[in-house]
mmCIF file of C-alpha atoms in Angstrom:
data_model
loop_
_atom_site.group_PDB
_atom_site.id
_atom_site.type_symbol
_atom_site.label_atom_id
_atom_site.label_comp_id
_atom_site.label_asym_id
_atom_site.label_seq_id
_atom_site.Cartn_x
_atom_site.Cartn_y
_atom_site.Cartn_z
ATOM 1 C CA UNK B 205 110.693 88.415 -115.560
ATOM 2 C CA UNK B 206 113.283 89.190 -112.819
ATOM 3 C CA UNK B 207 110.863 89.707 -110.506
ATOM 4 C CA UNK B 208 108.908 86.430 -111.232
ATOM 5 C CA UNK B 209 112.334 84.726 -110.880
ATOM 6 C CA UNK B 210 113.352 86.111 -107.514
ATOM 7 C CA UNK B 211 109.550 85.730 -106.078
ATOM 8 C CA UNK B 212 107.062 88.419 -106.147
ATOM 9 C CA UNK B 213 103.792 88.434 -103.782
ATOM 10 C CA UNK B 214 101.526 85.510 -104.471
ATOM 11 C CA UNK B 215 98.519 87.739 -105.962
ATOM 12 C CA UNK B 216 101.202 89.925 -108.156
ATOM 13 C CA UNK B 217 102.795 86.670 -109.991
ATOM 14 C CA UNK B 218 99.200 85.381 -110.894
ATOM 15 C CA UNK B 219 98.340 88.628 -111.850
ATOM 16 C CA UNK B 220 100.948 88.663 -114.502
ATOM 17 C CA UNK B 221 100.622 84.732 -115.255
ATOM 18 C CA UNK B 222 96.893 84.615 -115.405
ATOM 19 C CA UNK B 223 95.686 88.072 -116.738
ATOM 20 C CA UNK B 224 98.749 90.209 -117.788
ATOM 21 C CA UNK B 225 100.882 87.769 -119.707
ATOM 22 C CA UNK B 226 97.643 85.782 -121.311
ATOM 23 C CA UNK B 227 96.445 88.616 -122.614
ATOM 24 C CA UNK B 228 99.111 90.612 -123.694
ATOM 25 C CA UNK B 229 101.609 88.517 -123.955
ATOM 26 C CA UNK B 230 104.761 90.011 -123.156
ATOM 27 C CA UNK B 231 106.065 92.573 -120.199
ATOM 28 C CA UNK B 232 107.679 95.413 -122.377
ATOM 29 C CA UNK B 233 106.900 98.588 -120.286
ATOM 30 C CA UNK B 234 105.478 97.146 -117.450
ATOM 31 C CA UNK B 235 106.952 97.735 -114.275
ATOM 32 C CA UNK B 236 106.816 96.041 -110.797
ATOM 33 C CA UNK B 237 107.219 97.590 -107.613
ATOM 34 C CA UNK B 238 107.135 100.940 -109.057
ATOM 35 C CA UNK B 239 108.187 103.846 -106.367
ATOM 36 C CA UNK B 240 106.506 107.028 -106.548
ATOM 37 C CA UNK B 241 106.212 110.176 -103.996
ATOM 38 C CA UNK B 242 103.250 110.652 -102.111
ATOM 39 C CA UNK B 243 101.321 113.685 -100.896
ATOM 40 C CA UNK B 244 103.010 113.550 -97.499
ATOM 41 C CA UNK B 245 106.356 113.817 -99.304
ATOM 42 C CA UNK B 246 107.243 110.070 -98.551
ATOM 43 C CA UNK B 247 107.679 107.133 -100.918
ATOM 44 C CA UNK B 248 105.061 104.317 -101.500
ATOM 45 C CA UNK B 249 104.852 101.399 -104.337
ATOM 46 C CA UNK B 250 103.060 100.741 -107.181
ATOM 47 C CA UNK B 251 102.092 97.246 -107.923
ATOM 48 C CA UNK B 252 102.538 97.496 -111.199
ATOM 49 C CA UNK B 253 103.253 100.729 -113.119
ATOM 50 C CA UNK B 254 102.628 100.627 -117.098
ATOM 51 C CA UNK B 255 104.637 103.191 -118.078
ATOM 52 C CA UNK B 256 104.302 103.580 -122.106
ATOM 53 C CA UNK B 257 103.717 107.634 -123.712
ATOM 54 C CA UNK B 258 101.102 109.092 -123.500
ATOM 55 C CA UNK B 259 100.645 107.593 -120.197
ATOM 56 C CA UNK B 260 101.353 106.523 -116.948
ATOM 57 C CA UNK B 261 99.140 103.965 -115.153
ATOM 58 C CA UNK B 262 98.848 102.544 -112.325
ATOM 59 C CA UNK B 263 97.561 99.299 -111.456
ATOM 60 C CA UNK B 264 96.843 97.882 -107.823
ATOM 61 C CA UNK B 265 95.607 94.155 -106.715
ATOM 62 C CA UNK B 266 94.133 94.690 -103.605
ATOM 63 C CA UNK B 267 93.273 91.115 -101.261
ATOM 64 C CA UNK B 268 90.030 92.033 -99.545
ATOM 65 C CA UNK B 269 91.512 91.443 -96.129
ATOM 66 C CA UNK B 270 94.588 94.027 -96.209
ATOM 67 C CA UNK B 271 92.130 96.360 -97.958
ATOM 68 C CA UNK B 272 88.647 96.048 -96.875
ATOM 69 C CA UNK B 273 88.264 93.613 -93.829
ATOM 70 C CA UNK B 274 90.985 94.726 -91.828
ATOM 71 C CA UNK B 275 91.442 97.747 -92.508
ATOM 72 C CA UNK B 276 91.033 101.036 -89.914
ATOM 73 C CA UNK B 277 88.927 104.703 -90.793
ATOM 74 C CA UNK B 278 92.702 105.703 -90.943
ATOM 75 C CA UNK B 279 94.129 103.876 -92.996
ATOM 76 C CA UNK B 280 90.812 103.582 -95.344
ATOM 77 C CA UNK B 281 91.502 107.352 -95.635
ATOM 78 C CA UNK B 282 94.435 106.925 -96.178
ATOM 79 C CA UNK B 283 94.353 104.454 -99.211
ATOM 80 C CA UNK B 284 91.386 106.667 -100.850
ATOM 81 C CA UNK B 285 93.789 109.988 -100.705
ATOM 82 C CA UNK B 286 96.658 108.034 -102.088
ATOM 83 C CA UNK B 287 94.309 107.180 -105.113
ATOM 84 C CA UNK B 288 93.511 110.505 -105.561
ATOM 85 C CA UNK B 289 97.049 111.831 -105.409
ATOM 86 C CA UNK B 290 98.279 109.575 -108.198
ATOM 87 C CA UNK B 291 94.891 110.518 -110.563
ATOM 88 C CA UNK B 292 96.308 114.432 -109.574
ATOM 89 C CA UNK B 293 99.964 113.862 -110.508
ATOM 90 C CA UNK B 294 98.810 112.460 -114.025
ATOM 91 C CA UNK B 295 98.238 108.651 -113.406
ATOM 92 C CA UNK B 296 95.295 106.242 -114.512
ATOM 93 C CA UNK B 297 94.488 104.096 -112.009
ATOM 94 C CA UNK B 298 93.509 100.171 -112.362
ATOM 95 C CA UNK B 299 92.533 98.249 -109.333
ATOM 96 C CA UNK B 300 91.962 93.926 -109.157
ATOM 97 C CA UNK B 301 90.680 92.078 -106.447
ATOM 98 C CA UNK B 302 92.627 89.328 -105.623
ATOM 99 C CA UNK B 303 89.105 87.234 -105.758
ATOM 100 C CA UNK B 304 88.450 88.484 -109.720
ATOM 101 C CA UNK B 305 92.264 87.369 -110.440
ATOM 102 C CA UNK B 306 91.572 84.533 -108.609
ATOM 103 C CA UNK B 307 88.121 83.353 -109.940
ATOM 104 C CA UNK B 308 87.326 85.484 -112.664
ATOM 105 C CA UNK B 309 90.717 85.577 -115.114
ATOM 106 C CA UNK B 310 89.019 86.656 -118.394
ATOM 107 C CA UNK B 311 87.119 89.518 -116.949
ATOM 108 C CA UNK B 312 90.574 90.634 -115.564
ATOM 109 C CA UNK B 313 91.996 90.001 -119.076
ATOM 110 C CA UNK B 314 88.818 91.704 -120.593
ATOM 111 C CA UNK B 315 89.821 94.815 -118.597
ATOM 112 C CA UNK B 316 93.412 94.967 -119.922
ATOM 113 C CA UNK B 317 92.685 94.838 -123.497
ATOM 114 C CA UNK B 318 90.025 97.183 -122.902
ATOM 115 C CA UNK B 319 92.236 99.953 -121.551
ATOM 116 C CA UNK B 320 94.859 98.769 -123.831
ATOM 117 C CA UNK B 321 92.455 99.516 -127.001
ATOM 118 C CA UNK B 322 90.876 102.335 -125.658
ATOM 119 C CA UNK B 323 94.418 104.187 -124.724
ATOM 120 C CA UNK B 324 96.604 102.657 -127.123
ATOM 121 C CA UNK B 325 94.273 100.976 -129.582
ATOM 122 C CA UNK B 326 95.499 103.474 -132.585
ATOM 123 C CA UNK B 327 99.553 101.802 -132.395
ATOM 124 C CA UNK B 328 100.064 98.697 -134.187
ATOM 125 C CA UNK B 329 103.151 95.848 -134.315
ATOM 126 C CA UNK B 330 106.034 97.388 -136.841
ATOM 127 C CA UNK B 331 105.944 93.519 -138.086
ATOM 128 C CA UNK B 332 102.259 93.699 -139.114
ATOM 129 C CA UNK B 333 100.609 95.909 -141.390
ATOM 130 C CA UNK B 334 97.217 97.380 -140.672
ATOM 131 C CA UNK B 335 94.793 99.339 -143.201
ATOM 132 C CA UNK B 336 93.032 102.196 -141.348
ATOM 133 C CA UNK B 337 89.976 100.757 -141.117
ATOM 134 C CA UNK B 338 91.122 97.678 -139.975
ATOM 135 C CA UNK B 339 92.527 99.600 -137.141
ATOM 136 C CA UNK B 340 89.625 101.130 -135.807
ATOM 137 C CA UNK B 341 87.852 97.661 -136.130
ATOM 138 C CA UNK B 342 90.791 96.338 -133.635
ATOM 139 C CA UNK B 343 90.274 99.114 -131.501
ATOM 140 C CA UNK B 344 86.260 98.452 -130.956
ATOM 141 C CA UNK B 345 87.124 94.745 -130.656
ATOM 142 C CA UNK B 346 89.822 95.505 -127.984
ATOM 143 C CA UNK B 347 87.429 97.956 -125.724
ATOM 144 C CA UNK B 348 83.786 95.637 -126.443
ATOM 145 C CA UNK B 349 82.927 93.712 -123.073
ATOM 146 C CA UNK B 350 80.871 90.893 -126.147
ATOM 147 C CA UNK B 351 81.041 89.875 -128.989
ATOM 148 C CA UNK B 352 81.828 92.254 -132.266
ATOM 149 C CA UNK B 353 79.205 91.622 -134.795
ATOM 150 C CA UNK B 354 79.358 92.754 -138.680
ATOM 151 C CA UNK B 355 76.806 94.853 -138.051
ATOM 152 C CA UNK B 356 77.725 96.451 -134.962
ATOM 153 C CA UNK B 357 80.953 97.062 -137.206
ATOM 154 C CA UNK B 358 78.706 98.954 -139.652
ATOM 155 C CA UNK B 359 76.999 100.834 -137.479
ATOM 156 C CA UNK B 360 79.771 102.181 -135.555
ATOM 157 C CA UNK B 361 81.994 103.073 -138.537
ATOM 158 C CA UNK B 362 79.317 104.090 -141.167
ATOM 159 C CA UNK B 363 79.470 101.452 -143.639
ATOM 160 C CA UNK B 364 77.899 98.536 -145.452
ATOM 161 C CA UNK B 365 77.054 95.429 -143.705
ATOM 162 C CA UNK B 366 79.081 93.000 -146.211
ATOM 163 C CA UNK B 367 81.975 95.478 -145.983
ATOM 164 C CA UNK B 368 82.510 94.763 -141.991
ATOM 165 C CA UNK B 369 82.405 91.358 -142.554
ATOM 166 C CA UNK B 370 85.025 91.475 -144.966
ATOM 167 C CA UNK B 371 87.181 93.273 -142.268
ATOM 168 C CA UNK B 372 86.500 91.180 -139.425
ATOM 169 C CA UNK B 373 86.861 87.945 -141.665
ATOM 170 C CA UNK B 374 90.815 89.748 -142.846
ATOM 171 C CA UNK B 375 91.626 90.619 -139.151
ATOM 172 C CA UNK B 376 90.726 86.896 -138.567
ATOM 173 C CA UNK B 377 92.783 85.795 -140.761
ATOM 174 C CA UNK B 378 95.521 87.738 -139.237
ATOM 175 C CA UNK B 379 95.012 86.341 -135.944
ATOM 176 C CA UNK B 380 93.927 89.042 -133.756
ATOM 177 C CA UNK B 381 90.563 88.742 -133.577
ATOM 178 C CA UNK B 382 88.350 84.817 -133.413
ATOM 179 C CA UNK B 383 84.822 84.000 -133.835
ATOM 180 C CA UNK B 384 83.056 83.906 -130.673
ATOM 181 C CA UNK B 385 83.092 80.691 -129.280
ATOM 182 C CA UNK B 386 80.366 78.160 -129.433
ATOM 183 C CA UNK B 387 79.304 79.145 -132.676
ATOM 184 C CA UNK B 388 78.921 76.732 -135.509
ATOM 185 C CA UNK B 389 78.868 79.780 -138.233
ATOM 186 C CA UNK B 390 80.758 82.354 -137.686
ATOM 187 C CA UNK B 391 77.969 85.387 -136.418
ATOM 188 C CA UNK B 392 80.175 87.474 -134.629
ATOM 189 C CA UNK B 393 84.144 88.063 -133.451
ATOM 190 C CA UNK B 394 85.866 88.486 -129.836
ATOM 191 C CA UNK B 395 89.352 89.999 -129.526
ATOM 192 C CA UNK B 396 91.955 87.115 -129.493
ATOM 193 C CA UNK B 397 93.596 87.773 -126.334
ATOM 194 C CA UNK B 398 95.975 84.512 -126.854
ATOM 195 C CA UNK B 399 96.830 86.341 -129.917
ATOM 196 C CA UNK B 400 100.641 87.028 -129.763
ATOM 197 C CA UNK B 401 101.588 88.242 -133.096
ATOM 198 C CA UNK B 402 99.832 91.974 -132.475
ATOM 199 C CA UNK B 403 101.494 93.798 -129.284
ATOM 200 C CA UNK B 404 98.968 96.976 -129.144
#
């Protein structure tokens, strides 16, 4: 929020208006401008640095110009080695084009709840309670790139047909998950990423 408020770089603040704050809906843990030590014993900055145990990640938006068009065999190097020391010093790495945050918002957004369900999924909101099952139901919505159907539910956890739809239909309820959209009866779910009253 400080950051926003004293001006960050154009593609950083509509990264976290656009994708970041839209799906997530808060900044707890996330960390701009985030120094770290590189391989040539130097300093260089993180866009963005989640930084919530088990893990560290990292998470660039790269413009095409800086970072394709104009770049030098040098400094191309350069960039790919500074990727690999972070992955070697325990970091995941997420990278954005400025054109996707630009352009294509919910596949960014898509992207975030999907490494936000697929690292975190298993940690819940102290304010809401979660039965087991309904956890691992949030974590397959979170990481699915469609639409959760009951009986994609049922195959993936091993039970009956009428039983996932009784899940998906309380997790509705909840707010955290909505049918998918277009659809005059309800045939399948999508993770609600405007959803603010689950933090995963």
């Amino acid at each position: 929020m400080r950051r926003l408020l004293e001006g960050h770089g154009h593609a950083e603040t509509l990264f976290l208006r656009q994708v970041w704050w839209t799906a997530i809906g808060h900044f707890r843990q996330l960390h701009p401008e985030y120094e770290v030590k590189d391989f040539q014993d130097g300093t260089r900055f993180i866009d963005f640095a989640y930084l919530r145990p088990p893990y560290r990640v990292a998470i660039e938006i790269d413009g095409f110009g800086p970072h394709a068009r104009d770049i030098d065999r040098s400094r191309f190097g350069d960039n790919l080695m500074r990727q690999n020391q972070l992955v070697l010093d325990g970091w995941k790495v997420l990278r954005f084009s400025y054109d996707d945050i630009t352009h294509k918002q919910r596949r960014c957004q898509k992207m975030i709840l999907h490494f936000m369900g697929r690292w975190y999924g298993d940690e819940q909101s102290p304010s809401l309670s979660l039965a087991n099952r309904e956890k691992e139901i949030v974590r397959l919505a979170a990481s699915s790139m469609s639409p959760l159907k009951p009986r994609d539910v049922a195959e993936q956890l091993g039970i009956r047909v009428e039983h996932a739809r009784r899940w998906l239909h309380s997790l509705h309820q909840k707010g955290i998950i909505r049918p998918a959209s277009g659809q005059k009866r309800v045939r399948s779910y999508v993770w609600d990423a405007a959803g603010k009253n689950f933090f995963l």
